[in-house]
Coordinates of C-alpha atoms in Angstrom, one line a residue:
M1 CA 0.0 0.0 0.0
K2 CA 1.2 3.5 -0.8
K3 CA 0.1 6.7 0.9
G4 CA -2.1 8.8 -1.4
N5 CA -3.3 5.9 -3.5
I6 CA -7.0 5.0 -3.7
Y7 CA -8.2 1.5 -2.6
E8 CA -11.4 -0.4 -2.2
G9 CA -12.6 -2.6 0.7
I10 CA -15.4 -3.9 2.8
V11 CA -16.0 -2.3 6.3
E12 CA -15.7 -5.4 8.5
E13 CA -16.4 -3.7 11.9
I14 CA -17.0 -0.4 13.6
Q15 CA -15.1 0.9 16.6
F16 CA -16.8 3.7 18.6
P17 CA -17.8 6.2 17.6
N18 CA -17.6 5.8 13.8
K19 CA -14.2 4.2 12.9
G20 CA -14.7 1.6 10.2
I21 CA -12.0 -1.1 9.9
V22 CA -11.0 -2.4 6.4
T23 CA -8.4 -5.0 5.8
Y24 CA -6.1 -5.0 2.7
T25 CA -3.8 -7.8 1.8
E26 CA -1.0 -7.5 -0.7
D27 CA 1.9 -9.9 -1.2
G28 CA 0.9 -11.8 2.0
D29 CA 1.1 -8.6 4.0
T30 CA -2.3 -7.6 5.7
N31 CA -3.0 -4.1 6.9
R32 CA -5.9 -2.9 9.0
I33 CA -7.1 0.5 7.8
T34 CA -9.3 2.9 9.9
V35 CA -11.7 4.9 7.8
K36 CA -14.0 7.3 9.7
G37 CA -17.6 7.9 8.8
T38 CA -18.4 4.4 7.6
L39 CA -20.9 1.7 8.5
P40 CA -20.4 -2.1 8.8
G41 CA -20.9 -3.9 5.5
Q42 CA -20.3 -1.0 3.2
K43 CA -18.0 -1.5 0.2
I44 CA -16.0 1.7 0.1
E45 CA -13.4 3.6 -1.9
Y46 CA -10.8 5.3 0.3
R47 CA -7.6 7.2 0.0
L48 CA -4.7 6.0 2.2
T49 CA -3.7 9.1 4.3
K50 CA -1.4 7.5 6.9
K51 CA 0.7 4.5 6.8
R52 CA 2.8 3.6 9.9
K53 CA 3.8 0.4 11.4
G54 CA 0.7 -1.0 13.0
K55 CA -1.5 2.0 12.1
C56 CA -3.0 2.9 8.8
E57 CA -5.7 5.5 8.2
G58 CA -7.8 6.3 5.1
R59 CA -10.2 9.0 4.1
L60 CA -13.6 7.9 2.7
M61 CA -14.0 8.9 -1.0
N62 CA -17.1 7.0 -2.0
V63 CA -19.6 4.4 -0.8
I64 CA -19.8 1.8 -3.6
T65 CA -22.3 -0.5 -2.0
A66 CA -24.5 0.4 0.9
S67 CA -24.6 -1.5 4.2
E68 CA -27.6 -3.8 4.9
L69 CA -28.3 -1.5 7.9
E70 CA -29.0 1.4 5.5
D71 CA -32.7 0.8 5.0
R72 CA -34.0 4.3 4.0
N73 CA -33.2 7.4 2.1
P74 CA -31.8 10.1 4.4
P75 CA -34.9 12.3 5.2
C76 CA -32.9 15.5 5.7
M77 CA -31.9 17.5 2.6
H78 CA -28.6 18.6 4.2
F79 CA -27.4 15.0 5.0
G80 CA -24.1 14.2 3.5
M81 CA -22.9 17.7 3.3
C82 CA -23.6 18.7 6.9
G83 CA -21.3 17.3 9.5
G84 CA -24.0 17.2 12.2
C85 CA -25.6 13.8 11.5
T86 CA -24.0 10.4 10.6
Y87 CA -26.8 7.8 10.7
Q88 CA -29.7 9.2 8.8
S89 CA -29.5 6.5 6.1
M90 CA -30.4 3.9 8.8
G91 CA -33.9 3.6 10.2
Y92 CA -34.1 4.3 13.9
E93 CA -34.2 0.6 15.0
N94 CA -31.0 -0.1 13.1
Q95 CA -29.4 3.0 14.7
L96 CA -30.3 1.7 18.2
K97 CA -29.0 -1.8 17.3
L98 CA -25.6 -0.5 16.1
K99 CA -25.2 1.9 19.1
S100 CA -26.1 -0.9 21.6
E101 CA -23.6 -3.3 20.0
L102 CA -20.8 -0.7 20.1
V103 CA -21.4 0.0 23.8
K104 CA -21.7 -3.7 24.7
K105 CA -18.5 -4.4 22.9
L106 CA -16.6 -1.8 24.8
L107 CA -18.1 -2.9 28.2
D108 CA -17.3 -6.5 27.4
S109 CA -13.6 -5.6 26.9
V110 CA -13.3 -4.7 30.7
C111 CA -16.4 -6.3 32.3
S112 CA -17.6 -9.9 32.8
D113 CA -20.6 -11.4 34.6
Y114 CA -22.7 -8.3 34.4
E115 CA -26.3 -7.7 33.1
Y116 CA -26.4 -5.6 29.9
E117 CA -29.9 -4.2 29.6
G118 CA -29.6 -3.0 26.0
I119 CA -30.5 0.4 24.9
I120 CA -33.3 2.9 25.6
G121 CA -34.4 4.9 22.6
S122 CA -35.1 8.6 22.5
P123 CA -38.8 9.5 22.8
Q124 CA -38.3 11.7 19.7
E125 CA -36.2 10.6 16.7
F126 CA -36.3 14.1 15.2
G127 CA -36.9 17.6 16.6
Y128 CA -35.4 16.6 19.9
R129 CA -32.5 19.1 20.5
N130 CA -33.1 22.0 22.9
K131 CA -29.9 23.8 22.0
M132 CA -28.1 24.6 18.7
E133 CA -24.9 26.6 18.0
F134 CA -24.9 27.7 14.4
S135 CA -21.8 29.3 12.8
F136 CA -21.6 32.1 10.3
G137 CA -19.3 31.7 7.3
D138 CA -19.5 30.9 3.6
E139 CA -20.3 27.6 1.8
Y140 CA -17.2 28.0 -0.3
M141 CA -14.3 30.4 -0.4
N142 CA -15.6 34.0 -1.1
G143 CA -19.1 32.6 -1.5
P144 CA -22.3 34.2 -0.1
L145 CA -22.9 34.4 3.6
A146 CA -24.0 31.2 5.2
L147 CA -25.3 30.3 8.6
G148 CA -25.6 26.7 10.0
M149 CA -23.3 23.7 10.6
H150 CA -19.8 23.0 9.4
K151 CA -19.6 21.0 6.2
K152 CA -18.6 17.4 6.8
D153 CA -14.8 17.1 7.3
S154 CA -14.4 20.9 6.9
F155 CA -13.0 23.4 9.4
Y156 CA -14.1 26.4 7.3
D157 CA -17.1 25.8 5.0
I158 CA -20.6 26.2 6.4
V159 CA -23.8 24.6 5.3
T160 CA -26.9 26.8 5.7
T161 CA -29.1 24.2 7.5
S162 CA -32.4 25.9 6.9
E163 CA -34.4 22.7 7.1
C164 CA -32.5 20.8 9.9
L165 CA -34.6 17.9 11.2
I166 CA -33.1 17.3 14.6
V167 CA -34.6 20.6 15.9
N168 CA -38.1 22.0 16.1
E169 CA -39.0 24.0 13.0
D170 CA -38.9 27.2 15.1
Y171 CA -35.1 27.0 15.0
N172 CA -35.1 27.0 11.2
K173 CA -37.4 30.0 11.1
V174 CA -35.1 31.9 13.4
L175 CA -32.0 30.9 11.4
C176 CA -33.5 32.0 8.1
T177 CA -34.7 35.4 9.6
V178 CA -31.3 36.1 11.0
L179 CA -29.4 35.1 7.9
D180 CA -31.7 37.2 5.6
F181 CA -31.3 40.2 7.8
F182 CA -27.5 40.2 7.7
K183 CA -27.4 39.3 3.9
E184 CA -29.6 42.4 3.2
N185 CA -27.2 44.5 5.2
G186 CA -24.1 43.1 3.6
T187 CA -22.6 42.2 6.9
K188 CA -19.3 40.2 7.0
Y189 CA -18.6 37.1 9.0
F190 CA -15.7 36.8 11.4
H191 CA -12.9 35.1 9.5
K192 CA -11.2 32.6 11.8
M193 CA -7.7 32.9 10.3
R194 CA -7.6 36.6 9.7
H195 CA -9.5 37.5 12.8
Q196 CA -11.5 40.0 10.9
G197 CA -15.2 40.5 10.5
Y198 CA -18.3 40.8 12.7
L199 CA -20.7 37.8 12.7
R200 CA -19.6 34.7 14.7
H201 CA -22.4 32.5 15.9
L202 CA -26.2 32.1 16.5
L203 CA -27.0 30.3 19.7
V204 CA -30.6 29.2 20.1
R205 CA -32.3 27.3 23.0
R206 CA -35.8 26.0 23.1
A207 CA -37.5 24.3 26.0
V208 CA -39.5 21.2 25.0
T209 CA -42.1 21.4 27.8
T210 CA -42.6 25.2 28.0
G211 CA -41.8 26.2 24.4
E212 CA -39.8 29.2 25.6
M213 CA -36.9 30.2 23.4
T214 CA -33.8 32.3 23.8
V215 CA -32.0 33.7 20.7
N216 CA -28.4 34.8 21.1
I217 CA -26.5 36.6 18.3
V218 CA -22.7 36.4 18.9
T219 CA -20.4 38.9 17.2
S220 CA -17.1 40.6 17.5
T221 CA -16.8 44.3 18.4
Q222 CA -15.4 45.2 14.9
D223 CA -18.7 46.8 14.0
D224 CA -21.4 48.8 15.8
M225 CA -24.6 47.5 14.2
N226 CA -28.1 48.4 15.2
L227 CA -29.9 45.1 15.9
A228 CA -33.3 46.5 16.9
P229 CA -34.7 45.9 13.4
L230 CA -33.6 42.2 13.6
T231 CA -35.2 42.0 17.1
D232 CA -38.5 43.3 15.7
R233 CA -38.4 40.7 12.8
L234 CA -37.8 37.9 15.2
L235 CA -40.6 38.9 17.5
K236 CA -43.1 39.0 14.6
L237 CA -42.3 35.3 13.6
E238 CA -45.2 32.8 13.8
L239 CA -43.6 30.1 16.0
N240 CA -44.8 27.0 17.8
G241 CA -43.1 28.3 20.9
K242 CA -42.5 31.8 22.2
I243 CA -39.3 33.9 22.3
A244 CA -38.5 34.7 26.0
G245 CA -35.3 36.6 25.3
I246 CA -33.0 37.9 22.6
T247 CA -29.4 38.9 23.5
H248 CA -26.3 40.3 21.7
I249 CA -23.1 38.6 22.9
Y250 CA -19.8 40.2 22.2
N251 CA -16.8 37.8 21.7
D252 CA -13.4 38.9 20.6
S253 CA -11.6 35.7 21.5
A254 CA -9.4 34.1 18.8
A255 CA -10.9 30.7 19.6
D256 CA -13.7 29.4 17.4
A257 CA -16.0 28.8 20.3
V258 CA -19.1 30.6 21.8
K259 CA -17.7 32.8 24.6
C260 CA -19.0 35.9 26.2
D261 CA -16.9 39.0 26.9
R262 CA -20.1 41.1 27.3
M263 CA -23.8 40.6 26.9
E264 CA -26.5 43.0 26.0
I265 CA -30.2 42.0 26.4
L266 CA -32.1 43.2 23.4
Y267 CA -35.5 41.8 24.5
G268 CA -36.8 39.9 27.5
Q269 CA -34.4 37.8 29.5
D270 CA -31.3 35.6 29.0
F271 CA -32.9 32.4 30.3
L272 CA -35.8 30.1 29.9
Y273 CA -37.6 27.4 32.0
E274 CA -37.6 23.7 31.2
E275 CA -39.2 20.8 33.2
I276 CA -37.8 17.4 33.8
L277 CA -39.5 14.7 35.9
G278 CA -41.8 17.2 37.5
L279 CA -39.0 19.6 38.4
K280 CA -38.5 23.0 37.0
F281 CA -35.1 24.3 35.8
K282 CA -34.0 27.8 34.9
V283 CA -31.6 27.4 31.9
S284 CA -29.4 30.4 31.1
T285 CA -27.5 31.1 27.9
F286 CA -24.3 29.3 29.0
S287 CA -25.8 26.7 31.4
F288 CA -25.0 23.1 30.8
F289 CA -28.2 21.2 30.3
Q290 CA -28.8 17.9 28.6
T291 CA -29.6 18.7 24.9
N292 CA -32.5 16.2 24.7
S293 CA -35.0 17.1 27.4
L294 CA -37.3 14.1 26.9
G295 CA -34.3 11.8 26.5
A296 CA -32.9 13.2 29.7
E297 CA -36.0 12.0 31.6
K298 CA -35.2 8.4 30.4
L299 CA -31.6 8.8 31.4
Y300 CA -32.4 10.1 34.9
E301 CA -35.1 7.5 35.4
K302 CA -32.6 4.7 34.7
A303 CA -30.0 6.4 36.9
R304 CA -32.6 6.7 39.7
E305 CA -33.6 3.0 39.3
Y306 CA -29.9 1.9 39.6
I307 CA -29.3 4.2 42.6
G308 CA -32.2 2.5 44.4
D309 CA -33.3 3.3 48.0
V310 CA -31.6 6.4 49.3
E311 CA -33.9 7.1 52.3
N312 CA -31.9 8.4 55.2
K313 CA -28.8 8.4 53.1
T314 CA -26.2 11.0 52.0
V315 CA -25.6 11.0 48.3
F316 CA -22.6 12.6 46.5
D317 CA -23.4 13.8 43.0
L318 CA -19.9 14.4 41.6
Y319 CA -19.6 16.5 38.4
S320 CA -23.1 17.6 39.1
G321 CA -23.5 20.3 36.4
T322 CA -26.7 22.3 37.1
G323 CA -27.7 19.7 39.7
T324 CA -30.3 17.8 37.7
I325 CA -29.5 14.3 39.1
A326 CA -29.1 15.7 42.6
Q327 CA -32.6 17.3 42.5
V328 CA -34.2 14.2 41.1
L329 CA -32.8 12.3 44.2
A330 CA -33.3 15.0 46.8
P331 CA -37.0 14.3 47.5
V332 CA -36.2 10.7 48.6
A333 CA -32.7 11.2 50.1
D334 CA -31.6 12.6 53.5
K335 CA -29.0 14.9 51.9
V336 CA -27.4 15.4 48.5
V337 CA -24.1 17.1 48.0
G338 CA -23.2 18.2 44.4
V339 CA -19.7 19.1 43.3
E340 CA -19.1 21.0 40.0
I341 CA -16.1 23.0 38.7
V342 CA -18.1 25.4 36.6
E343 CA -19.2 28.2 39.0
E344 CA -22.1 29.4 36.8
A345 CA -23.5 25.8 36.8
V346 CA -23.3 25.7 40.6
E347 CA -25.2 29.0 40.9
A348 CA -27.8 27.7 38.5
A349 CA -28.1 24.5 40.6
R350 CA -28.6 26.4 43.8
E351 CA -31.2 28.6 42.1
N352 CA -33.0 25.6 40.7
A353 CA -33.0 23.8 44.0
A354 CA -34.7 26.9 45.6
L355 CA -37.2 27.0 42.7
N356 CA -38.1 23.4 43.5
N357 CA -38.3 24.0 47.3
L358 CA -35.5 21.5 47.9
D359 CA -33.6 22.4 51.1
N360 CA -31.5 19.2 51.4
C361 CA -29.3 19.9 48.4
R362 CA -25.9 21.5 48.8
F363 CA -23.8 22.5 45.8
I364 CA -20.1 23.2 46.0
A365 CA -18.0 25.0 43.3
G366 CA -14.6 23.4 42.7
D367 CA -12.6 20.6 41.2
V368 CA -13.7 17.2 42.5
L369 CA -10.0 16.3 43.1
K370 CA -9.6 19.1 45.6
V371 CA -13.1 19.6 47.0
I372 CA -13.9 16.1 48.2
D373 CA -11.2 16.3 50.9
E374 CA -12.9 19.3 52.4
I375 CA -16.5 18.0 52.6
E376 CA -17.5 17.2 56.2
E377 CA -20.2 14.7 55.3
K378 CA -19.3 11.1 54.2
P379 CA -21.3 9.6 51.3
D380 CA -23.5 6.5 51.6
L381 CA -23.4 6.2 47.8
I382 CA -21.9 8.2 44.9
V383 CA -23.2 9.3 41.5
L384 CA -20.6 10.1 38.9
D385 CA -21.5 12.1 35.7
P386 CA -18.1 13.4 34.5
P387 CA -17.3 15.3 31.3
R388 CA -16.4 13.4 28.1
D389 CA -12.8 12.8 29.1
G390 CA -13.8 10.9 32.2
I391 CA -12.4 11.2 35.7
N392 CA -9.0 12.4 36.7
P393 CA -7.1 9.3 37.9
K394 CA -6.1 11.0 41.2
A395 CA -9.7 12.0 41.8
L396 CA -10.9 8.5 41.0
K397 CA -8.6 7.1 43.7
K398 CA -10.1 9.5 46.3
I399 CA -13.6 8.5 45.2
I400 CA -12.7 4.8 45.6
D401 CA -11.3 5.5 49.1
F402 CA -14.7 6.5 50.3
G403 CA -15.5 2.8 50.1
V404 CA -19.2 3.3 49.4
P405 CA -21.1 0.1 48.7
R406 CA -22.8 1.4 45.6
M407 CA -21.9 3.8 42.7
V408 CA -23.8 4.8 39.6
Y409 CA -21.6 6.1 36.7
V410 CA -23.3 8.1 34.0
S411 CA -21.1 8.6 30.9
C412 CA -21.4 10.5 27.6
K413 CA -18.3 8.8 26.2
P414 CA -18.1 5.0 26.5
T415 CA -14.4 4.8 25.7
S416 CA -13.7 7.1 28.8
L417 CA -16.1 5.0 30.8
V418 CA -14.4 1.7 30.2
R419 CA -11.1 3.1 31.1
D420 CA -12.4 4.2 34.5
L421 CA -14.4 1.0 35.0
A422 CA -11.1 -1.0 34.7
V423 CA -9.6 1.0 37.5
L424 CA -12.8 0.7 39.7
Q425 CA -12.9 -3.0 39.2
E426 CA -9.2 -3.4 40.1
A427 CA -10.0 -1.5 43.3
G428 CA -12.7 -3.9 44.4
Y429 CA -15.9 -2.8 42.6
R430 CA -18.0 -4.9 40.2
V431 CA -20.3 -3.8 37.4
L432 CA -23.7 -5.3 38.1
K433 CA -25.8 -3.7 35.4
A434 CA -25.3 -1.4 32.4
C435 CA -27.7 0.3 30.0
A436 CA -27.2 2.5 27.0
V437 CA -29.5 5.5 26.5
D438 CA -29.8 7.2 23.1
M439 CA -29.9 10.9 23.6
F440 CA -28.6 11.9 20.2
P441 CA -30.6 10.1 17.3
Q442 CA -29.0 10.4 13.9
T443 CA -25.6 11.0 15.4
T444 CA -22.8 8.9 16.9
G445 CA -23.4 10.2 20.5
I446 CA -24.6 7.8 23.2
E447 CA -25.0 7.9 27.0
T448 CA -24.3 4.9 29.3
V449 CA -25.4 4.2 32.8
C450 CA -23.6 1.6 35.0
L451 CA -24.4 0.3 38.5
L452 CA -21.3 -0.8 40.5
S453 CA -21.2 -2.6 43.8
K454 CA -18.3 -3.0 46.2
L455 CA -17.0 -6.5 46.7
N456 CA -15.9 -7.5 50.2
V457 CA -12.2 -7.6 49.3
K458 CA -9.3 -5.5 50.5
H459 CA -8.3 -3.1 47.8
H460 CA -5.4 -0.9 46.9
I461 CA -4.6 1.4 44.0
E462 CA -1.0 1.8 42.8
G463 CA 0.3 5.0 41.4
N464 CA -0.4 8.7 42.2

């Protein structure tokens, strides 16, 4: 095999999240090539982009023959160009089957003698997202202004996703209104390499239960544009929901991320209210909140089932975010202590606990690694819901040293989960049950919930 050449092959397996494995044999020498964005059973054409001893990578050029899992025409007009969705050529049952198999394969690599409960599907296959970050740019170099998602495998080009299917149609109406306004005014987007221009992002949130929306226009400070006419247009839209607030966020950071140097409220407020499992949550512009509200109910119901009886018990909710899990448990627990490093999320958790009349929740701002040494209470059980990269090894050792009889681990990245499960099992814990929950239909994302029980063995962790 030669780098740069084009080859054909059958995708024999998929490794999470979307890494297809193709084998190529030449003169008795067999290579395994990783090709992203593929499905098992596809016959593909790929260009070899990397060849090193024991590691070959290719870039998908063309799908010659579809997979047996691809049982429908992609319903979204943007699919294929837009980098947001991966699985739309598969019906939802096949999506669930593939995701469940990927999770089980990873769990089986580190766990044995556990009960795998399969996968719980999202209540909504489409229109489920409650938050979208759209980018301004152009669809090709020096092309017309675009607003939407990045093109597949592109850092620069933007697809105007005016008919996106994974959001409520209200998002698409807002997107088109905002784009038309700036096109009419000849406004320039912020160029990521030159750091010149004005328009950066459009951040939209919409609560599923209340229908409240917040619209946030993110720009640099390189222009001084009157956005009152745009605000008037947005407020006149006929929507399924209702706009609760419109803001102008100023961001002069070099990074291509939604950040806030300063915020100006153009209309209403910078937050909305959402409801999950009978609890009310105030969600501000930059609050972390599960992006699938109805799916989150399924996730938290499963976590609550695994946690079991918490009457007269103290629960630690580590990496607690805005405290959703803590507040789901609080009505039936003696005390819940949440720890979260993002201060804004902690403030939101405290405010939401007060909103729900929960006085047995305490939320602490800080790094789990440092904070758990300072907490006076000792946990009877622990809930873990870390960010994508999993738990800091030093923090994991401290968590293990509490010696609680039961833990529930909620993970949004199964590869990080299995790394941490290996450590937990070496330290005397056993995985009893696990379940996947699909919060992100049409995409490769997946959540996993695991129940761990402490074995009656002496344990010790080597290392830091």
